[in-house]
Amino acid sequence: VESNTGDEAMTQMKPESAKGNKTKPGDIIAIVLRSDMIAVGIVLHISKRYRHGILVGYFDRCFSSMEEIDVNTLIPQFAFTPNYTSKRIVELGEWPIIGHSDVLLSKSSVPILVSVTTLFLKDEIVGQLSSVEETKAYEVLAGQGKVFVENRLRSHFEVTKCQ
């Protein structure tokens, strides 16, 4: 299903047809947290620096079923700062690709992350901090695993009542 409303051009697909597809920036993924709680994310970047690494933003909205998800209603507001996870989770179909949006990708903010005192934007080094104290202003670059992300999203949406 494709939608073209003004400058929006998004594609929505059935999860089973997306399994095994090569992950790319702009892919919209579903993360089942419970049978009645499904989170949605967008692939913001495929890393060349970190093996199997993808930078994902998780939308600050959840759905009660897969059928309820409409990629055309998503806005680039994230539940927490985007960070890295493994593209294998997506490519194995554990977090199925349910759509794609280059427009939503272009409207999404990619954060600067810190590793020790080095600042990264995607794979590029964009700065060096002079003290560990300065790092407190940035999210730590991390390879967040499937269970960690799912638990964090579940906790977030239990507090916000899946809105």
PDB file of N, CA and C in Angstrom, residues 1-87:
ATOM      1  N   VAL A   1       0.851  -1.174   0.000  1.00  0.00           N
ATOM      2  CA  VAL A   1       0.000   0.000   0.000  1.00  0.00           C
ATOM      3  C   VAL A   1       0.890   1.227   0.000  1.00  0.00           C
ATOM      4  N   GLU A   2       0.676   2.137  -0.896  1.00  0.00           N
ATOM      5  CA  GLU A   2       1.455   3.374  -0.929  1.00  0.00           C
ATOM      6  C   GLU A   2       0.530   4.545  -0.683  1.00  0.00           C
ATOM      7  N   SER A   3       1.073   5.560  -0.042  1.00  0.00           N
ATOM      8  CA  SER A   3       0.329   6.778   0.217  1.00  0.00           C
ATOM      9  C   SER A   3       1.144   7.947  -0.303  1.00  0.00           C
ATOM     10  N   ASN A   4       0.480   8.898  -0.894  1.00  0.00           N
ATOM     11  CA  ASN A   4       1.164  10.090  -1.349  1.00  0.00           C
ATOM     12  C   ASN A   4       0.273  11.272  -1.033  1.00  0.00           C
ATOM     13  N   THR A   5       0.446  11.840   0.167  1.00  0.00           N
ATOM     14  CA  THR A   5      -0.338  12.979   0.603  1.00  0.00           C
ATOM     15  C   THR A   5       0.585  14.182   0.661  1.00  0.00           C
ATOM     16  N   GLY A   6       0.499  15.051  -0.302  1.00  0.00           N
ATOM     17  CA  GLY A   6       1.396  16.207  -0.370  1.00  0.00           C
ATOM     18  C   GLY A   6       2.814  15.749  -0.622  1.00  0.00           C
ATOM     19  N   ASP A   7       3.722  16.127   0.312  1.00  0.00           N
ATOM     20  CA  ASP A   7       5.120  15.733   0.134  1.00  0.00           C
ATOM     21  C   ASP A   7       5.422  14.394   0.805  1.00  0.00           C
ATOM     22  N   GLU A   8       4.411  13.764   1.393  1.00  0.00           N
ATOM     23  CA  GLU A   8       4.601  12.480   2.067  1.00  0.00           C
ATOM     24  C   GLU A   8       4.535  11.333   1.045  1.00  0.00           C
ATOM     25  N   ALA A   9       5.498  10.457   1.095  1.00  0.00           N
ATOM     26  CA  ALA A   9       5.469   9.260   0.266  1.00  0.00           C
ATOM     27  C   ALA A   9       5.933   8.109   1.137  1.00  0.00           C
ATOM     28  N   MET A  10       4.987   7.300   1.587  1.00  0.00           N
ATOM     29  CA  MET A  10       5.305   6.198   2.488  1.00  0.00           C
ATOM     30  C   MET A  10       4.757   4.908   1.922  1.00  0.00           C
ATOM     31  N   THR A  11       5.426   3.833   2.246  1.00  0.00           N
ATOM     32  CA  THR A  11       4.984   2.523   1.816  1.00  0.00           C
ATOM     33  C   THR A  11       4.734   1.681   3.051  1.00  0.00           C
ATOM     34  N   GLN A  12       3.598   1.003   3.072  1.00  0.00           N
ATOM     35  CA  GLN A  12       3.285   0.089   4.166  1.00  0.00           C
ATOM     36  C   GLN A  12       3.182  -1.301   3.560  1.00  0.00           C
ATOM     37  N   MET A  13       3.728  -2.305   4.283  1.00  0.00           N
ATOM     38  CA  MET A  13       3.686  -3.670   3.786  1.00  0.00           C
ATOM     39  C   MET A  13       3.307  -4.611   4.907  1.00  0.00           C
ATOM     40  N   LYS A  14       2.905  -5.800   4.537  1.00  0.00           N
ATOM     41  CA  LYS A  14       2.591  -6.813   5.533  1.00  0.00           C
ATOM     42  C   LYS A  14       3.893  -7.345   6.111  1.00  0.00           C
ATOM     43  N   PRO A  15       3.945  -7.560   7.434  1.00  0.00           N
ATOM     44  CA  PRO A  15       5.187  -8.019   8.060  1.00  0.00           C
ATOM     45  C   PRO A  15       5.759  -9.286   7.456  1.00  0.00           C
ATOM     46  N   GLU A  16       4.909 -10.251   7.110  1.00  0.00           N
ATOM     47  CA  GLU A  16       5.441 -11.504   6.581  1.00  0.00           C
ATOM     48  C   GLU A  16       6.116 -11.335   5.223  1.00  0.00           C
ATOM     49  N   SER A  17       5.702 -10.310   4.451  1.00  0.00           N
ATOM     50  CA  SER A  17       6.333 -10.090   3.145  1.00  0.00           C
ATOM     51  C   SER A  17       7.677  -9.377   3.290  1.00  0.00           C
ATOM     52  N   ALA A  18       7.939  -8.817   4.480  1.00  0.00           N
ATOM     53  CA  ALA A  18       9.172  -8.060   4.691  1.00  0.00           C
ATOM     54  C   ALA A  18      10.308  -8.924   5.230  1.00  0.00           C
ATOM     55  N   LYS A  19      10.011 -10.096   5.760  1.00  0.00           N
ATOM     56  CA  LYS A  19      11.044 -10.938   6.368  1.00  0.00           C
ATOM     57  C   LYS A  19      12.115 -11.289   5.345  1.00  0.00           C
ATOM     58  N   GLY A  20      13.354 -11.130   5.762  1.00  0.00           N
ATOM     59  CA  GLY A  20      14.474 -11.466   4.893  1.00  0.00           C
ATOM     60  C   GLY A  20      14.933 -10.322   4.007  1.00  0.00           C
ATOM     61  N   ASN A  21      14.178  -9.219   3.992  1.00  0.00           N
ATOM     62  CA  ASN A  21      14.600  -8.065   3.199  1.00  0.00           C
ATOM     63  C   ASN A  21      15.846  -7.443   3.807  1.00  0.00           C
ATOM     64  N   LYS A  22      16.658  -6.853   2.980  1.00  0.00           N
ATOM     65  CA  LYS A  22      17.851  -6.146   3.444  1.00  0.00           C
ATOM     66  C   LYS A  22      17.388  -4.840   4.104  1.00  0.00           C
ATOM     67  N   THR A  23      17.881  -4.596   5.293  1.00  0.00           N
ATOM     68  CA  THR A  23      17.506  -3.409   6.057  1.00  0.00           C
ATOM     69  C   THR A  23      18.121  -2.166   5.433  1.00  0.00           C
ATOM     70  N   LYS A  24      17.341  -1.075   5.376  1.00  0.00           N
ATOM     71  CA  LYS A  24      17.861   0.188   4.836  1.00  0.00           C
ATOM     72  C   LYS A  24      17.289   1.363   5.628  1.00  0.00           C
ATOM     73  N   PRO A  25      17.982   2.501   5.613  1.00  0.00           N
ATOM     74  CA  PRO A  25      17.464   3.678   6.303  1.00  0.00           C
ATOM     75  C   PRO A  25      16.072   4.041   5.790  1.00  0.00           C
ATOM     76  N   GLY A  26      15.192   4.377   6.725  1.00  0.00           N
ATOM     77  CA  GLY A  26      13.808   4.698   6.379  1.00  0.00           C
ATOM     78  C   GLY A  26      12.864   3.534   6.584  1.00  0.00           C
ATOM     79  N   ASP A  27      13.400   2.324   6.815  1.00  0.00           N
ATOM     80  CA  ASP A  27      12.526   1.186   7.088  1.00  0.00           C
ATOM     81  C   ASP A  27      11.803   1.404   8.405  1.00  0.00           C
ATOM     82  N   ILE A  28      10.512   1.091   8.411  1.00  0.00           N
ATOM     83  CA  ILE A  28       9.681   1.185   9.602  1.00  0.00           C
ATOM     84  C   ILE A  28       9.535  -0.238  10.141  1.00  0.00           C
ATOM     85  N   ILE A  29       9.830  -0.414  11.440  1.00  0.00           N
ATOM     86  CA  ILE A  29       9.812  -1.756  12.039  1.00  0.00           C
ATOM     87  C   ILE A  29       8.822  -1.818  13.194  1.00  0.00           C
ATOM     88  N   ALA A  30       8.264  -3.011  13.410  1.00  0.00           N
ATOM     89  CA  ALA A  30       7.331  -3.253  14.514  1.00  0.00           C
ATOM     90  C   ALA A  30       8.039  -4.058  15.592  1.00  0.00           C
ATOM     91  N   ILE A  31       7.797  -3.685  16.849  1.00  0.00           N
ATOM     92  CA  ILE A  31       8.390  -4.376  17.993  1.00  0.00           C
ATOM     93  C   ILE A  31       7.252  -4.814  18.907  1.00  0.00           C
ATOM     94  N   VAL A  32       6.962  -6.109  18.921  1.00  0.00           N
ATOM     95  CA  VAL A  32       5.874  -6.622  19.756  1.00  0.00           C
ATOM     96  C   VAL A  32       6.371  -6.702  21.195  1.00  0.00           C
ATOM     97  N   LEU A  33       5.703  -5.937  22.074  1.00  0.00           N
ATOM     98  CA  LEU A  33       6.067  -5.895  23.487  1.00  0.00           C
ATOM     99  C   LEU A  33       5.153  -6.785  24.321  1.00  0.00           C
ATOM    100  N   ARG A  34       3.895  -6.845  23.937  1.00  0.00           N
ATOM    101  CA  ARG A  34       2.872  -7.741  24.493  1.00  0.00           C
ATOM    102  C   ARG A  34       1.869  -7.952  23.368  1.00  0.00           C
ATOM    103  N   SER A  35       0.928  -8.849  23.563  1.00  0.00           N
ATOM    104  CA  SER A  35      -0.054  -9.087  22.496  1.00  0.00           C
ATOM    105  C   SER A  35      -0.870  -7.837  22.181  1.00  0.00           C
ATOM    106  N   ASP A  36      -1.000  -6.920  23.157  1.00  0.00           N
ATOM    107  CA  ASP A  36      -1.782  -5.698  22.950  1.00  0.00           C
ATOM    108  C   ASP A  36      -0.922  -4.431  23.031  1.00  0.00           C
ATOM    109  N   MET A  37       0.399  -4.588  22.842  1.00  0.00           N
ATOM    110  CA  MET A  37       1.306  -3.435  22.923  1.00  0.00           C
ATOM    111  C   MET A  37       2.426  -3.596  21.907  1.00  0.00           C
ATOM    112  N   ILE A  38       2.324  -2.821  20.831  1.00  0.00           N
ATOM    113  CA  ILE A  38       3.319  -2.906  19.763  1.00  0.00           C
ATOM    114  C   ILE A  38       3.945  -1.535  19.550  1.00  0.00           C
ATOM    115  N   ALA A  39       5.246  -1.495  19.650  1.00  0.00           N
ATOM    116  CA  ALA A  39       5.991  -0.266  19.403  1.00  0.00           C
ATOM    117  C   ALA A  39       6.429  -0.256  17.941  1.00  0.00           C
ATOM    118  N   VAL A  40       6.796   0.928  17.465  1.00  0.00           N
ATOM    119  CA  VAL A  40       7.224   1.090  16.079  1.00  0.00           C
ATOM    120  C   VAL A  40       8.501   1.933  16.071  1.00  0.00           C
ATOM    121  N   GLY A  41       9.452   1.539  15.233  1.00  0.00           N
ATOM    122  CA  GLY A  41      10.703   2.276  15.111  1.00  0.00           C
ATOM    123  C   GLY A  41      11.028   2.564  13.662  1.00  0.00           C
ATOM    124  N   ILE A  42      12.029   3.415  13.469  1.00  0.00           N
ATOM    125  CA  ILE A  42      12.523   3.721  12.124  1.00  0.00           C
ATOM    126  C   ILE A  42      14.034   3.565  12.122  1.00  0.00           C
ATOM    127  N   VAL A  43      14.540   2.912  11.077  1.00  0.00           N
ATOM    128  CA  VAL A  43      15.983   2.757  10.908  1.00  0.00           C
ATOM    129  C   VAL A  43      16.521   4.096  10.396  1.00  0.00           C
ATOM    130  N   LEU A  44      17.394   4.707  11.197  1.00  0.00           N
ATOM    131  CA  LEU A  44      17.938   6.020  10.865  1.00  0.00           C
ATOM    132  C   LEU A  44      19.277   5.945  10.133  1.00  0.00           C
ATOM    133  N   HIS A  45      20.005   4.850  10.358  1.00  0.00           N
ATOM    134  CA  HIS A  45      21.355   4.746   9.784  1.00  0.00           C
ATOM    135  C   HIS A  45      21.816   3.291   9.847  1.00  0.00           C
ATOM    136  N   ILE A  46      22.501   2.841   8.810  1.00  0.00           N
ATOM    137  CA  ILE A  46      23.162   1.537   8.790  1.00  0.00           C
ATOM    138  C   ILE A  46      24.650   1.818   8.968  1.00  0.00           C
ATOM    139  N   SER A  47      25.226   1.280  10.016  1.00  0.00           N
ATOM    140  CA  SER A  47      26.621   1.578  10.327  1.00  0.00           C
ATOM    141  C   SER A  47      27.587   0.793   9.452  1.00  0.00           C
ATOM    142  N   LYS A  48      28.633   1.470   9.035  1.00  0.00           N
ATOM    143  CA  LYS A  48      29.756   0.808   8.380  1.00  0.00           C
ATOM    144  C   LYS A  48      30.879   0.595   9.400  1.00  0.00           C
ATOM    145  N   ARG A  49      30.801   1.291  10.520  1.00  0.00           N
ATOM    146  CA  ARG A  49      31.809   1.220  11.578  1.00  0.00           C
ATOM    147  C   ARG A  49      31.536   0.048  12.525  1.00  0.00           C
ATOM    148  N   TYR A  50      30.254  -0.174  12.864  1.00  0.00           N
ATOM    149  CA  TYR A  50      29.880  -1.208  13.830  1.00  0.00           C
ATOM    150  C   TYR A  50      29.179  -2.358  13.110  1.00  0.00           C
ATOM    151  N   ARG A  51      29.777  -3.533  13.167  1.00  0.00           N
ATOM    152  CA  ARG A  51      29.258  -4.703  12.452  1.00  0.00           C
ATOM    153  C   ARG A  51      27.810  -4.985  12.853  1.00  0.00           C
ATOM    154  N   HIS A  52      26.937  -5.092  11.886  1.00  0.00           N
ATOM    155  CA  HIS A  52      25.505  -5.344  12.048  1.00  0.00           C
ATOM    156  C   HIS A  52      24.782  -4.218  12.785  1.00  0.00           C
ATOM    157  N   GLY A  53      25.430  -3.069  12.949  1.00  0.00           N
ATOM    158  CA  GLY A  53      24.830  -1.973  13.708  1.00  0.00           C
ATOM    159  C   GLY A  53      23.865  -1.134  12.892  1.00  0.00           C
ATOM    160  N   ILE A  54      22.704  -0.845  13.498  1.00  0.00           N
ATOM    161  CA  ILE A  54      21.755   0.101  12.917  1.00  0.00           C
ATOM    162  C   ILE A  54      21.345   1.077  14.019  1.00  0.00           C
ATOM    163  N   LEU A  55      21.205   2.326  13.638  1.00  0.00           N
ATOM    164  CA  LEU A  55      20.730   3.355  14.552  1.00  0.00           C
ATOM    165  C   LEU A  55      19.217   3.440  14.372  1.00  0.00           C
ATOM    166  N   VAL A  56      18.479   3.253  15.477  1.00  0.00           N
ATOM    167  CA  VAL A  56      17.016   3.202  15.404  1.00  0.00           C
ATOM    168  C   VAL A  56      16.403   4.221  16.354  1.00  0.00           C
ATOM    169  N   GLY A  57      15.373   4.900  15.860  1.00  0.00           N
ATOM    170  CA  GLY A  57      14.538   5.764  16.691  1.00  0.00           C
ATOM    171  C   GLY A  57      13.222   5.051  16.920  1.00  0.00           C
ATOM    172  N   TYR A  58      12.766   5.023  18.169  1.00  0.00           N
ATOM    173  CA  TYR A  58      11.518   4.340  18.533  1.00  0.00           C
ATOM    174  C   TYR A  58      10.461   5.399  18.796  1.00  0.00           C
ATOM    175  N   PHE A  59       9.398   5.381  17.999  1.00  0.00           N
ATOM    176  CA  PHE A  59       8.363   6.405  18.085  1.00  0.00           C
ATOM    177  C   PHE A  59       7.694   6.397  19.457  1.00  0.00           C
ATOM    178  N   ASP A  60       7.317   7.588  19.904  1.00  0.00           N
ATOM    179  CA  ASP A  60       6.670   7.749  21.204  1.00  0.00           C
ATOM    180  C   ASP A  60       5.165   7.502  21.072  1.00  0.00           C
ATOM    181  N   ARG A  61       4.850   6.353  20.531  1.00  0.00           N
ATOM    182  CA  ARG A  61       3.467   5.947  20.318  1.00  0.00           C
ATOM    183  C   ARG A  61       3.456   4.435  20.181  1.00  0.00           C
ATOM    184  N   CYS A  62       2.465   3.792  20.774  1.00  0.00           N
ATOM    185  CA  CYS A  62       2.361   2.352  20.569  1.00  0.00           C
ATOM    186  C   CYS A  62       0.951   2.005  20.118  1.00  0.00           C
ATOM    187  N   PHE A  63       0.789   0.789  19.673  1.00  0.00           N
ATOM    188  CA  PHE A  63      -0.450   0.339  19.066  1.00  0.00           C
ATOM    189  C   PHE A  63      -0.912  -0.940  19.753  1.00  0.00           C
ATOM    190  N   SER A  64      -2.229  -1.198  19.702  1.00  0.00           N
ATOM    191  CA  SER A  64      -2.771  -2.379  20.370  1.00  0.00           C
ATOM    192  C   SER A  64      -2.759  -3.624  19.485  1.00  0.00           C
ATOM    193  N   SER A  65      -2.506  -3.434  18.181  1.00  0.00           N
ATOM    194  CA  SER A  65      -2.407  -4.582  17.266  1.00  0.00           C
ATOM    195  C   SER A  65      -1.598  -4.181  16.045  1.00  0.00           C
ATOM    196  N   MET A  66      -1.097  -5.172  15.323  1.00  0.00           N
ATOM    197  CA  MET A  66      -0.347  -4.903  14.083  1.00  0.00           C
ATOM    198  C   MET A  66      -1.259  -4.219  13.057  1.00  0.00           C
ATOM    199  N   GLU A  67      -2.527  -4.624  13.026  1.00  0.00           N
ATOM    200  CA  GLU A  67      -3.475  -4.075  12.054  1.00  0.00           C
ATOM    201  C   GLU A  67      -3.741  -2.591  12.291  1.00  0.00           C
ATOM    202  N   GLU A  68      -3.576  -2.143  13.525  1.00  0.00           N
ATOM    203  CA  GLU A  68      -3.831  -0.745  13.878  1.00  0.00           C
ATOM    204  C   GLU A  68      -2.722   0.192  13.394  1.00  0.00           C
ATOM    205  N   ILE A  69      -1.550  -0.352  13.108  1.00  0.00           N
ATOM    206  CA  ILE A  69      -0.409   0.487  12.718  1.00  0.00           C
ATOM    207  C   ILE A  69      -0.624   1.054  11.322  1.00  0.00           C
ATOM    208  N   ASP A  70      -0.535   2.373  11.231  1.00  0.00           N
ATOM    209  CA  ASP A  70      -0.613   3.068   9.947  1.00  0.00           C
ATOM    210  C   ASP A  70       0.622   3.971   9.866  1.00  0.00           C
ATOM    211  N   VAL A  71       1.582   3.596   9.029  1.00  0.00           N
ATOM    212  CA  VAL A  71       2.836   4.356   8.954  1.00  0.00           C
ATOM    213  C   VAL A  71       2.599   5.810   8.547  1.00  0.00           C
ATOM    214  N   ASN A  72       1.479   6.081   7.901  1.00  0.00           N
ATOM    215  CA  ASN A  72       1.178   7.444   7.464  1.00  0.00           C
ATOM    216  C   ASN A  72       0.826   8.367   8.623  1.00  0.00           C
ATOM    217  N   THR A  73       0.550   7.804   9.800  1.00  0.00           N
ATOM    218  CA  THR A  73       0.189   8.628  10.961  1.00  0.00           C
ATOM    219  C   THR A  73       1.371   8.872  11.890  1.00  0.00           C
ATOM    220  N   LEU A  74       2.535   8.318  11.579  1.00  0.00           N
ATOM    221  CA  LEU A  74       3.698   8.455  12.450  1.00  0.00           C
ATOM    222  C   LEU A  74       4.333   9.835  12.311  1.00  0.00           C
ATOM    223  N   ILE A  75       4.805  10.368  13.440  1.00  0.00           N
ATOM    224  CA  ILE A  75       5.537  11.630  13.438  1.00  0.00           C
ATOM    225  C   ILE A  75       6.882  11.375  14.131  1.00  0.00           C
ATOM    226  N   PRO A  76       7.928  12.088  13.729  1.00  0.00           N
ATOM    227  CA  PRO A  76       9.266  11.809  14.260  1.00  0.00           C
ATOM    228  C   PRO A  76       9.499  12.337  15.679  1.00  0.00           C
ATOM    229  N   GLN A  77       8.727  11.802  16.623  1.00  0.00           N
ATOM    230  CA  GLN A  77       8.909  12.058  18.043  1.00  0.00           C
ATOM    231  C   GLN A  77       9.273  10.727  18.658  1.00  0.00           C
ATOM    232  N   PHE A  78      10.424  10.659  19.325  1.00  0.00           N
ATOM    233  CA  PHE A  78      10.906   9.384  19.848  1.00  0.00           C
ATOM    234  C   PHE A  78      10.712   9.261  21.354  1.00  0.00           C
ATOM    235  N   ALA A  79      10.502   8.019  21.801  1.00  0.00           N
ATOM    236  CA  ALA A  79      10.299   7.717  23.219  1.00  0.00           C
ATOM    237  C   ALA A  79      11.556   8.030  24.027  1.00  0.00           C
ATOM    238  N   PHE A  80      12.712   7.835  23.423  1.00  0.00           N
ATOM    239  CA  PHE A  80      14.000   8.156  24.035  1.00  0.00           C
ATOM    240  C   PHE A  80      15.026   8.326  22.926  1.00  0.00           C
ATOM    241  N   THR A  81      16.202   8.793  23.282  1.00  0.00           N
ATOM    242  CA  THR A  81      17.232   9.089  22.288  1.00  0.00           C
ATOM    243  C   THR A  81      17.564   7.855  21.445  1.00  0.00           C
ATOM    244  N   PRO A  82      17.512   7.987  20.111  1.00  0.00           N
ATOM    245  CA  PRO A  82      17.886   6.861  19.255  1.00  0.00           C
ATOM    246  C   PRO A  82      19.295   6.353  19.574  1.00  0.00           C
ATOM    247  N   ASN A  83      19.494   5.042  19.395  1.00  0.00           N
ATOM    248  CA  ASN A  83      20.800   4.449  19.632  1.00  0.00           C
ATOM    249  C   ASN A  83      20.922   3.199  18.768  1.00  0.00           C
ATOM    250  N   TYR A  84      22.060   2.537  18.881  1.00  0.00           N
ATOM    251  CA  TYR A  84      22.346   1.383  18.030  1.00  0.00           C
ATOM    252  C   TYR A  84      21.769   0.085  18.575  1.00  0.00           C
ATOM    253  N   THR A  85      21.387  -0.780  17.652  1.00  0.00           N
ATOM    254  CA  THR A  85      21.009  -2.151  17.940  1.00  0.00           C
ATOM    255  C   THR A  85      21.480  -2.980  16.749  1.00  0.00           C
ATOM    256  N   SER A  86      21.132  -4.252  16.729  1.00  0.00           N
ATOM    257  CA  SER A  86      21.598  -5.131  15.649  1.00  0.00           C
ATOM    258  C   SER A  86      20.585  -5.241  14.515  1.00  0.00           C
ATOM    259  N   LYS A  87      21.071  -5.093  13.290  1.00  0.00           N
ATOM    260  CA  LYS A  87      20.169  -5.260  12.142  1.00  0.00           C
ATOM    261  C   LYS A  87      19.745  -6.714  11.969  1.00  0.00           C
TER     262      LYS A  87
END
